[in-house]
CSV table of C-alpha atoms in Angstrom, one decimal:
chain,number,residue,atom,x,y,z
A,77,MET,CA,9.8,-24.0,1.1
A,78,ILE,CA,6.9,-21.6,0.3
A,79,PHE,CA,6.8,-18.3,2.1
A,80,ALA,CA,3.3,-16.9,2.4
A,81,THR,CA,4.4,-14.4,5.0
A,82,GLY,CA,2.5,-11.4,3.5
A,83,SER,CA,3.7,-8.1,2.0
A,84,LEU,CA,2.0,-6.1,4.8
A,85,SER,CA,2.4,-8.2,7.9
A,86,GLN,CA,5.5,-6.9,9.7
A,87,ALA,CA,4.6,-3.8,11.8
A,88,ASN,CA,6.9,-0.8,11.5
A,89,ALA,CA,7.3,0.9,14.9
A,90,PRO,CA,9.8,3.8,14.7
A,91,GLU,CA,11.7,4.6,17.8
A,92,PHE,CA,10.8,8.0,19.3
A,93,PRO,CA,13.0,9.7,21.9
A,94,GLY,CA,11.7,9.3,25.4
A,95,ALA,CA,9.1,6.7,24.5
A,96,SER,CA,10.5,4.2,27.0
A,97,GLY,CA,9.7,6.7,29.8
A,98,TYR,CA,6.1,7.3,28.7
A,99,ARG,CA,3.7,6.2,31.4
A,100,GLY,CA,0.6,6.0,29.2
A,101,ARG,CA,-0.4,3.1,26.9
A,102,LEU,CA,1.5,2.8,23.7
A,103,LEU,CA,-0.3,0.9,21.0
A,104,HIS,CA,0.3,-0.1,17.3
A,105,THR,CA,-2.6,-0.4,14.8
A,106,ALA,CA,-1.0,-3.6,13.4
A,107,ASP,CA,-0.7,-5.3,16.8
A,108,TRP,CA,-4.0,-4.3,18.5
A,109,PRO,CA,-4.6,-5.9,21.9
A,110,GLY,CA,-8.0,-7.2,22.7
A,111,ASP,CA,-8.2,-5.3,26.0
A,112,ALA,CA,-7.7,-1.9,24.5
A,113,ASP,CA,-10.4,0.5,25.7
A,114,LEU,CA,-9.8,4.1,24.8
A,115,ARG,CA,-13.3,5.4,25.7
A,116,GLY,CA,-13.0,8.7,27.7
A,117,LYS,CA,-9.2,8.9,27.2
A,118,ARG,CA,-6.9,11.5,25.8
A,119,VAL,CA,-5.5,9.8,22.7
A,120,GLY,CA,-2.8,10.7,20.3
A,121,VAL,CA,-2.4,9.1,16.9
A,122,ILE,CA,0.9,9.3,15.0
A,123,GLY,CA,0.5,8.6,11.2
A,124,THR,CA,-2.2,9.3,8.6
A,125,GLY,CA,-1.6,6.6,6.0
A,126,SER,CA,-4.1,3.8,5.4
A,127,SER,CA,-3.9,2.6,9.0
A,128,GLY,CA,-4.4,6.1,10.5
A,129,VAL,CA,-7.2,6.9,8.0
A,130,GLN,CA,-9.2,3.9,9.1
A,131,ALA,CA,-8.5,4.3,12.8
A,132,ILE,CA,-8.9,8.0,13.4
A,133,PRO,CA,-12.7,8.4,12.7
A,134,ALA,CA,-13.4,5.4,15.1
A,135,LEU,CA,-11.1,6.7,17.8
A,136,ALA,CA,-12.6,10.2,17.6
A,137,GLU,CA,-16.0,8.7,18.6
A,138,GLN,CA,-14.4,7.1,21.7
A,139,ALA,CA,-11.8,9.5,22.9
A,140,THR,CA,-12.5,12.6,25.1
A,141,GLN,CA,-9.7,14.3,23.0
A,142,LEU,CA,-8.0,13.0,19.9
A,143,THR,CA,-4.8,14.6,18.7
A,144,VAL,CA,-3.6,13.5,15.3
A,145,PHE,CA,0.1,13.9,14.6
A,146,GLN,CA,0.4,14.1,10.9
A,147,ARG,CA,3.8,13.4,9.4
A,148,THR,CA,2.7,13.6,5.7
A,149,ALA,CA,-0.7,14.6,4.4
A,150,GLY,CA,-2.1,11.9,2.1
A,151,TYR,CA,-4.8,11.6,-0.5
A,152,VAL,CA,-7.9,10.0,0.9
A,153,VAL,CA,-10.9,8.9,-1.2
A,154,PRO,CA,-14.3,7.8,0.2
A,155,ALA,CA,-14.9,4.1,0.6
A,156,ARG,CA,-18.7,4.3,0.1
A,157,ASN,CA,-19.2,1.0,1.9
A,158,HIS,CA,-22.8,0.0,1.9
A,159,PRO,CA,-25.0,-3.1,2.3
A,160,LEU,CA,-25.4,-4.9,-1.0
A,161,ALA,CA,-29.0,-5.4,-2.2
A,162,PRO,CA,-30.0,-8.8,-3.4
A,163,THR,CA,-30.3,-7.6,-6.9
A,164,GLU,CA,-26.6,-6.5,-6.8
A,165,THR,CA,-25.4,-9.9,-5.6
A,166,ASP,CA,-27.7,-11.7,-8.0
A,167,THR,CA,-26.2,-9.7,-10.9
A,168,ILE,CA,-22.7,-10.6,-9.9
A,169,GLU,CA,-23.3,-14.3,-9.3
A,170,ALA,CA,-25.2,-14.7,-12.5
A,171,ASP,CA,-22.0,-14.1,-14.5
A,172,TYR,CA,-19.4,-14.9,-11.9
A,173,PRO,CA,-16.9,-17.0,-14.0
A,174,THR,CA,-16.7,-14.3,-16.6
A,175,ARG,CA,-16.2,-11.6,-13.9
A,176,ARG,CA,-13.4,-13.7,-12.3
A,177,GLN,CA,-11.7,-14.2,-15.6
A,178,ALA,CA,-11.9,-10.5,-16.3
A,179,LEU,CA,-10.1,-9.8,-13.0
A,180,ARG,CA,-7.3,-12.2,-14.0
A,181,GLU,CA,-6.7,-10.4,-17.3
A,182,SER,CA,-7.1,-6.8,-16.0
A,183,TYR,CA,-4.4,-4.4,-15.0
A,184,GLY,CA,-5.0,-4.3,-11.2
A,185,GLY,CA,-7.2,-7.4,-10.6
A,186,TRP,CA,-10.3,-5.4,-9.8
A,187,HIS,CA,-13.4,-4.1,-11.6
A,188,LEU,CA,-13.1,-0.3,-12.3
A,189,PRO,CA,-14.7,1.9,-14.9
A,190,PRO,CA,-12.5,2.3,-17.9
A,191,PRO,CA,-10.5,5.6,-18.2
A,192,LEU,CA,-11.7,8.3,-20.5
A,193,GLY,CA,-8.3,8.5,-22.3
A,194,PRO,CA,-5.3,10.8,-22.0
A,195,VAL,CA,-6.2,14.0,-20.2
A,196,ALA,CA,-5.2,16.2,-23.2
A,197,GLU,CA,-7.9,14.5,-25.3
A,198,VAL,CA,-10.7,15.0,-22.7
A,199,PRO,CA,-12.6,18.3,-22.5
A,200,ARG,CA,-12.2,19.9,-19.1
A,201,ASP,CA,-15.9,19.9,-18.1
A,202,GLU,CA,-16.2,16.2,-19.2
A,203,GLY,CA,-13.1,15.3,-17.1
A,204,LEU,CA,-14.4,17.0,-14.0
A,205,ALA,CA,-17.8,15.4,-14.4
A,206,GLU,CA,-16.1,12.0,-14.7
A,207,LEU,CA,-14.1,12.7,-11.5
A,208,GLN,CA,-17.2,13.7,-9.7
A,209,ARG,CA,-19.0,10.5,-10.9
A,210,ARG,CA,-16.0,8.4,-9.6
A,211,TRP,CA,-15.9,10.2,-6.3
A,212,ALA,CA,-19.6,9.3,-5.8
A,213,ILE,CA,-18.8,5.6,-6.6
A,214,GLY,CA,-15.9,5.7,-4.1
A,215,GLY,CA,-12.7,3.6,-3.9
A,216,LEU,CA,-9.7,3.6,-6.1
A,217,CYS,CA,-11.5,4.5,-9.4
A,218,VAL,CA,-10.8,8.2,-9.0
A,219,GLN,CA,-7.1,7.5,-9.7
A,220,SER,CA,-7.9,6.0,-13.1
A,221,ALA,CA,-10.2,8.6,-14.5
A,222,PHE,CA,-7.6,9.3,-17.2
A,223,SER,CA,-5.3,6.7,-18.9
A,224,ASP,CA,-2.2,8.7,-18.2
A,225,VAL,CA,-2.6,9.7,-14.5
A,226,MET,CA,0.5,7.8,-13.4
A,227,THR,CA,2.7,8.7,-16.3
A,228,ASN,CA,1.8,12.3,-17.1
A,229,PRO,CA,2.3,15.1,-14.5
A,230,GLU,CA,-0.4,17.2,-16.1
A,231,ALA,CA,-3.0,14.5,-15.8
A,232,ASN,CA,-2.0,13.7,-12.3
A,233,ALA,CA,-2.3,17.4,-11.3
A,234,VAL,CA,-5.9,17.5,-12.6
A,235,VAL,CA,-6.9,14.6,-10.3
A,236,ALA,CA,-4.8,15.9,-7.4
A,237,ASP,CA,-6.4,19.3,-7.6
A,238,PHE,CA,-9.8,17.8,-7.7
A,239,VAL,CA,-9.2,15.8,-4.5
A,240,ARG,CA,-7.7,18.8,-2.8
A,241,GLY,CA,-10.9,20.7,-3.6
A,242,LYS,CA,-12.9,18.0,-1.9
A,243,ILE,CA,-10.7,18.3,1.2
A,244,ARG,CA,-11.2,22.0,1.4
A,245,ALA,CA,-15.0,21.5,1.0
A,246,ALA,CA,-15.2,18.9,3.7
A,247,VAL,CA,-13.1,20.6,6.4
A,248,ASP,CA,-14.5,23.7,8.1
A,249,ASP,CA,-11.3,25.3,9.3
A,250,PRO,CA,-9.3,26.6,6.4
A,251,ALA,CA,-5.9,26.2,8.1
A,252,THR,CA,-6.7,22.6,9.0
A,253,ALA,CA,-7.9,21.9,5.5
A,254,GLU,CA,-4.7,23.3,4.0
A,255,ALA,CA,-2.6,21.1,6.3
A,256,LEU,CA,-4.5,18.1,5.2
A,257,CYS,CA,-3.9,18.9,1.5
A,258,PRO,CA,-1.0,16.9,0.1
A,259,GLN,CA,1.4,19.1,-1.9
A,260,HIS,CA,4.7,17.3,-2.2
A,261,PHE,CA,4.0,14.1,-4.3
A,262,PRO,CA,1.8,12.9,-7.2
A,263,ILE,CA,-1.6,11.4,-6.2
A,264,GLY,CA,-1.3,7.6,-6.3
A,265,ALA,CA,2.5,7.6,-5.9
A,266,LYS,CA,1.9,6.8,-2.3
A,267,ARG,CA,-0.8,4.3,-1.7
A,268,LEU,CA,-4.2,6.0,-2.1
A,269,CYS,CA,-6.1,5.8,1.2
A,270,VAL,CA,-9.7,4.8,1.3
A,271,GLY,CA,-11.7,6.0,4.3
A,272,THR,CA,-15.1,6.8,5.8
A,273,ASP,CA,-15.7,10.3,7.1
A,274,TYR,CA,-12.0,10.9,7.5
A,275,TYR,CA,-11.9,14.6,6.6
A,276,GLU,CA,-15.2,15.3,8.3
A,277,THR,CA,-13.7,13.9,11.5
A,278,TYR,CA,-11.6,17.1,11.8
A,279,ASN,CA,-14.7,19.1,12.2
A,280,ARG,CA,-15.4,17.5,15.6
A,281,ASP,CA,-14.7,19.7,18.7
A,282,ASN,CA,-12.6,16.9,20.3
A,283,VAL,CA,-10.2,16.4,17.3
A,284,GLU,CA,-7.0,18.4,16.7
A,285,LEU,CA,-4.5,18.1,13.9
A,286,VAL,CA,-0.8,18.7,14.5
A,287,ASP,CA,1.3,19.2,11.4
A,288,LEU,CA,4.6,17.6,12.2
A,289,ARG,CA,6.2,19.3,9.2
A,290,ALA,CA,5.6,22.6,10.9
A,291,THR,CA,6.1,21.5,14.6
A,292,PRO,CA,8.0,18.2,14.7
A,293,ILE,CA,7.9,15.8,17.7
A,294,GLU,CA,10.9,16.4,19.9
A,295,THR,CA,10.3,13.7,22.5
A,296,PHE,CA,7.8,11.7,24.4
A,297,THR,CA,7.4,12.8,28.0
A,298,PRO,CA,6.1,10.7,30.9
A,299,ASP,CA,2.7,12.3,30.3
A,300,GLY,CA,2.5,12.5,26.6
A,301,ILE,CA,4.3,14.1,23.6
A,302,ARG,CA,6.3,17.3,23.2
A,303,THR,CA,6.5,19.0,19.9
A,304,SER,CA,8.6,22.0,19.0
A,305,ALA,CA,5.6,24.2,19.8
A,306,ARG,CA,4.0,22.7,23.0
A,307,ASP,CA,3.3,19.7,25.3
A,308,PHE,CA,0.4,17.3,24.8
A,309,GLY,CA,-1.0,15.3,27.7
A,310,LEU,CA,-2.0,11.9,26.5
A,311,ASP,CA,-3.4,8.8,28.2
A,312,ALA,CA,-2.6,6.6,25.2
A,313,VAL,CA,-0.6,7.0,22.0
A,314,VAL,CA,-1.5,4.9,18.9
A,315,LEU,CA,1.3,4.3,16.3
A,316,ALA,CA,-0.4,4.2,12.9
A,317,THR,CA,3.0,3.9,11.3
A,318,GLY,CA,2.2,1.0,9.0
A,319,PHE,CA,4.5,-1.8,7.9
A,320,ASP,CA,8.0,-2.8,6.8
A,321,ALA,CA,6.4,-3.7,3.5
A,322,MET,CA,7.3,-6.4,1.0
A,323,THR,CA,10.5,-7.7,2.6
A,324,GLY,CA,9.9,-7.0,6.3
A,325,ALA,CA,8.6,-10.4,7.3
A,326,LEU,CA,11.2,-12.3,5.2
A,327,SER,CA,14.1,-10.3,6.5
A,328,ARG,CA,13.3,-11.3,10.1
A,329,ILE,CA,13.6,-15.0,9.2
A,330,ASP,CA,17.0,-16.6,9.1
A,331,ILE,CA,16.7,-17.8,5.5
A,332,ARG,CA,19.9,-19.3,4.0
A,333,GLY,CA,20.6,-20.5,0.5
A,334,ARG,CA,23.5,-22.0,-1.3
A,335,GLY,CA,26.8,-21.7,0.6
A,336,GLY,CA,24.9,-20.5,3.7
A,337,ARG,CA,24.2,-17.1,2.2
A,338,ARG,CA,21.5,-15.3,4.1
A,339,LEU,CA,18.5,-13.9,2.1
A,340,ARG,CA,18.8,-10.6,4.0
A,341,ASP,CA,22.4,-10.3,2.8
A,342,ALA,CA,21.4,-11.1,-0.8
A,343,TRP,CA,18.8,-8.4,-0.6
A,344,ALA,CA,21.0,-5.8,1.3
A,345,ALA,CA,20.8,-3.4,-1.7
A,346,GLY,CA,17.1,-4.2,-2.3
A,347,PRO,CA,15.1,-7.3,-3.1
A,348,ARG,CA,16.0,-9.2,-6.3
A,349,THR,CA,13.8,-11.9,-7.6
A,350,TYR,CA,12.8,-13.8,-10.8
A,351,LEU,CA,9.2,-13.2,-11.5
A,352,GLY,CA,8.7,-12.1,-7.9
A,353,VAL,CA,8.4,-15.7,-6.9
A,354,SER,CA,12.0,-17.2,-6.9
A,355,VAL,CA,15.4,-16.0,-5.9
A,356,ALA,CA,18.7,-17.1,-7.5
A,357,GLY,CA,20.9,-19.0,-5.1
A,358,PHE,CA,17.9,-20.2,-3.0
A,359,PRO,CA,16.8,-23.4,-4.6
A,360,ASN,CA,13.3,-24.9,-3.8
A,361,MET,CA,12.2,-21.6,-2.3
A,362,PHE,CA,9.2,-19.6,-3.4
A,363,VAL,CA,7.7,-16.3,-2.3
A,364,LEU,CA,4.0,-15.6,-2.7
A,365,ALA,CA,3.0,-12.1,-3.7
A,366,GLY,CA,6.4,-10.7,-2.9
A,367,PRO,CA,8.7,-8.1,-4.3
A,368,GLY,CA,9.0,-8.2,-8.1
A,369,SER,CA,5.4,-9.2,-8.6
A,370,PRO,CA,2.2,-7.1,-8.9
A,371,SER,CA,1.5,-7.9,-5.2
A,372,VAL,CA,0.5,-4.7,-3.4
A,373,MET,CA,-0.2,-2.8,-6.7
A,374,SER,CA,-3.1,-5.2,-7.3
A,375,ASN,CA,-6.1,-7.0,-5.8
A,376,VAL,CA,-3.7,-9.1,-3.7
A,377,VAL,CA,-6.1,-12.0,-3.5
A,378,VAL,CA,-6.0,-12.4,-7.3
A,379,SER,CA,-2.2,-12.2,-7.3
A,380,ILE,CA,-1.9,-14.7,-4.5
A,381,GLU,CA,-4.2,-17.2,-6.4
A,382,GLN,CA,-2.1,-16.8,-9.5
A,383,HIS,CA,1.1,-17.5,-7.6
A,384,VAL,CA,-0.3,-20.5,-5.8
A,385,GLU,CA,-1.5,-22.0,-9.0
A,386,TRP,CA,1.7,-21.3,-10.8
A,387,VAL,CA,3.9,-22.8,-8.1
A,388,ARG,CA,1.6,-25.8,-7.9
A,389,ASP,CA,2.1,-26.5,-11.6
A,390,LEU,CA,5.9,-26.0,-11.3
A,391,LEU,CA,6.0,-28.6,-8.5
A,392,ALA,CA,4.0,-31.0,-10.6
A,393,HIS,CA,6.5,-30.4,-13.5
A,394,LEU,CA,9.4,-31.3,-11.1
A,395,THR,CA,7.7,-34.5,-10.1
A,396,ASP,CA,7.1,-35.4,-13.8
A,397,ALA,CA,10.7,-34.6,-14.6
A,398,GLY,CA,12.1,-36.6,-11.7
A,399,ALA,CA,13.9,-33.5,-10.5
A,400,GLY,CA,14.9,-32.7,-7.0
A,401,THR,CA,15.7,-29.0,-7.2
A,402,VAL,CA,14.6,-25.9,-9.1
A,403,GLU,CA,16.4,-22.6,-9.0
A,404,ALA,CA,16.2,-19.3,-10.8
A,405,THR,CA,19.3,-18.4,-12.8
A,406,ALA,CA,21.1,-15.2,-11.9
A,407,GLU,CA,20.8,-14.1,-15.6
A,408,ALA,CA,17.0,-14.5,-15.6
A,409,GLN,CA,16.8,-12.7,-12.3
A,410,ASP,CA,18.9,-9.8,-13.5
A,411,ARG,CA,16.7,-9.4,-16.6
A,412,TRP,CA,13.6,-9.4,-14.5
A,413,VAL,CA,14.8,-6.8,-12.1
A,414,GLU,CA,15.9,-4.6,-15.0
A,415,LEU,CA,12.5,-4.9,-16.6
A,416,GLY,CA,10.7,-4.0,-13.4
A,417,ASN,CA,13.0,-1.0,-12.9
A,418,GLN,CA,12.4,0.2,-16.5
A,419,ILE,CA,8.6,0.1,-16.1
A,420,ALA,CA,8.7,1.9,-12.8
A,421,ALA,CA,11.0,4.6,-14.2
A,422,GLY,CA,8.4,5.4,-16.8
A,423,THR,CA,5.8,6.3,-14.2
A,424,LEU,CA,5.4,8.9,-11.4
A,425,TYR,CA,5.5,6.3,-8.6
A,426,PRO,CA,9.2,6.8,-7.8
A,427,GLN,CA,8.6,10.5,-7.1
A,428,ALA,CA,7.2,9.9,-3.6
A,429,ASP,CA,8.9,8.7,-0.5
A,430,SER,CA,6.6,5.7,-0.2
A,431,TRP,CA,6.7,2.3,1.4
A,432,TYR,CA,6.7,1.0,-2.2
A,433,LEU,CA,10.3,2.1,-2.1
A,434,GLY,CA,10.9,1.2,1.6
A,435,ALA,CA,11.2,4.9,2.4
A,436,ASN,CA,9.2,4.6,5.6
A,437,VAL,CA,11.8,2.3,7.3
A,438,ARG,CA,15.0,3.9,8.5
A,439,GLY,CA,18.0,2.4,6.8
A,440,LYS,CA,16.1,0.4,4.2
A,441,PRO,CA,17.4,0.7,0.6
A,442,ARG,CA,15.3,2.8,-1.7
A,443,VAL,CA,14.2,0.4,-4.4
A,444,PHE,CA,10.8,0.3,-6.1
A,445,MET,CA,9.7,-3.2,-5.1
A,446,PRO,CA,6.4,-4.1,-6.9
A,447,PHE,CA,6.1,-5.0,-10.5
A,448,LEU,CA,4.0,-2.3,-12.4
A,449,GLY,CA,3.4,-4.2,-15.6
A,450,GLY,CA,-0.1,-5.2,-14.5
A,451,VAL,CA,-1.8,-8.4,-13.4
A,452,GLY,CA,-2.9,-9.6,-16.8
A,453,THR,CA,0.5,-8.9,-18.4
A,454,TYR,CA,2.3,-10.5,-15.6
A,455,ARG,CA,0.1,-13.6,-15.8
A,456,GLY,CA,0.9,-13.9,-19.5
A,457,ILE,CA,4.7,-13.7,-18.8
A,458,CYS,CA,4.5,-16.4,-16.1
A,459,ASP,CA,2.4,-18.6,-18.4
A,460,GLY,CA,4.9,-18.1,-21.2
A,461,VAL,CA,7.8,-19.1,-18.9
A,462,ALA,CA,6.0,-22.3,-18.0
A,463,ALA,CA,5.1,-23.1,-21.6
A,464,ASP,CA,8.8,-22.7,-22.5
A,465,GLY,CA,9.8,-25.4,-20.1
A,466,TYR,CA,10.2,-23.0,-17.2
A,467,LYS,CA,12.8,-20.8,-19.0
A,468,GLY,CA,15.1,-19.0,-16.6
A,469,PHE,CA,15.1,-21.9,-14.1
A,470,THR,CA,17.6,-24.7,-13.6
A,471,LEU,CA,16.3,-28.1,-12.7
A,472,GLY,CA,18.6,-30.6,-10.9
């Protein structure tokens, strides 16, 4: 049984007081109906993570009035999407096998400029110039300007201050700009958002930002939303509240292992896996790109490919051995979970209430779920397990 249910596939829709009595249209970015037409409407958006960052600029062009209800300000870097010139694609395709192999051996499974080194060893002017160069390139490369951004608070602060400066430069109203500046967690500790004209959208006359930390939502009303400060009339409300990540899809399936034990019970205190692909007590079950693997901390396509190929080879090994079952041992699983926890504890990632830890879902245990050792390192570990006769597994 191979679960390819996805790490970001189960929508997270928090319950808001009064929502059942709201007479307008209630939508979720992860479950968007084909007949949704918000042109000329008064629209509210709750959430400014990746889903909100992508939706808000597009909704602002359609809505008569767009009200953004921000729960936590996030760091947003420019996507810089653009048509690829034939010369660019020709260059990539000319050396495609080498590029693909480089992805498999890299930390995140993507092509990024190498970091300058630790922030303490980089002159300030040189570091700021490098950040500016990466900002112009776009995407996630800003986060990796220095080699210690996710382990050293001082390096992280340099990058965070740079991005906050970009926010203040992009947003005309100083109060709105400050509300959009993240202050409470390291940059990158929550998923870095990639957007197009996100901050510039707040300069439009039809867009208003509501900081829910200052004026929280009290209830939905039949005609909109009431915060502690005022009522907002809304024809539609869009929940950009993301996903029950990593475990959400699996916990909603009645998966039972040895002795009838449910997977959701085995994971009641947080997910436990061996290599992120197998669970002790659940023979012949595999999870692709799930908790305990690089998964969402990587180019997920690269990680999925690695898991598919590795599980394929294990199944061939079972056939050759004449075995009917394969199961991770509890001891191997414990060691793997401990290793993942040790690596995460040496970083700044646990310092944010992120969906990496399940903090966005009420009642979900706070456990850092992805493996932070890197795609290349992880691949080497998995290959070593296979070469050692699938050490940590019991064949029966």
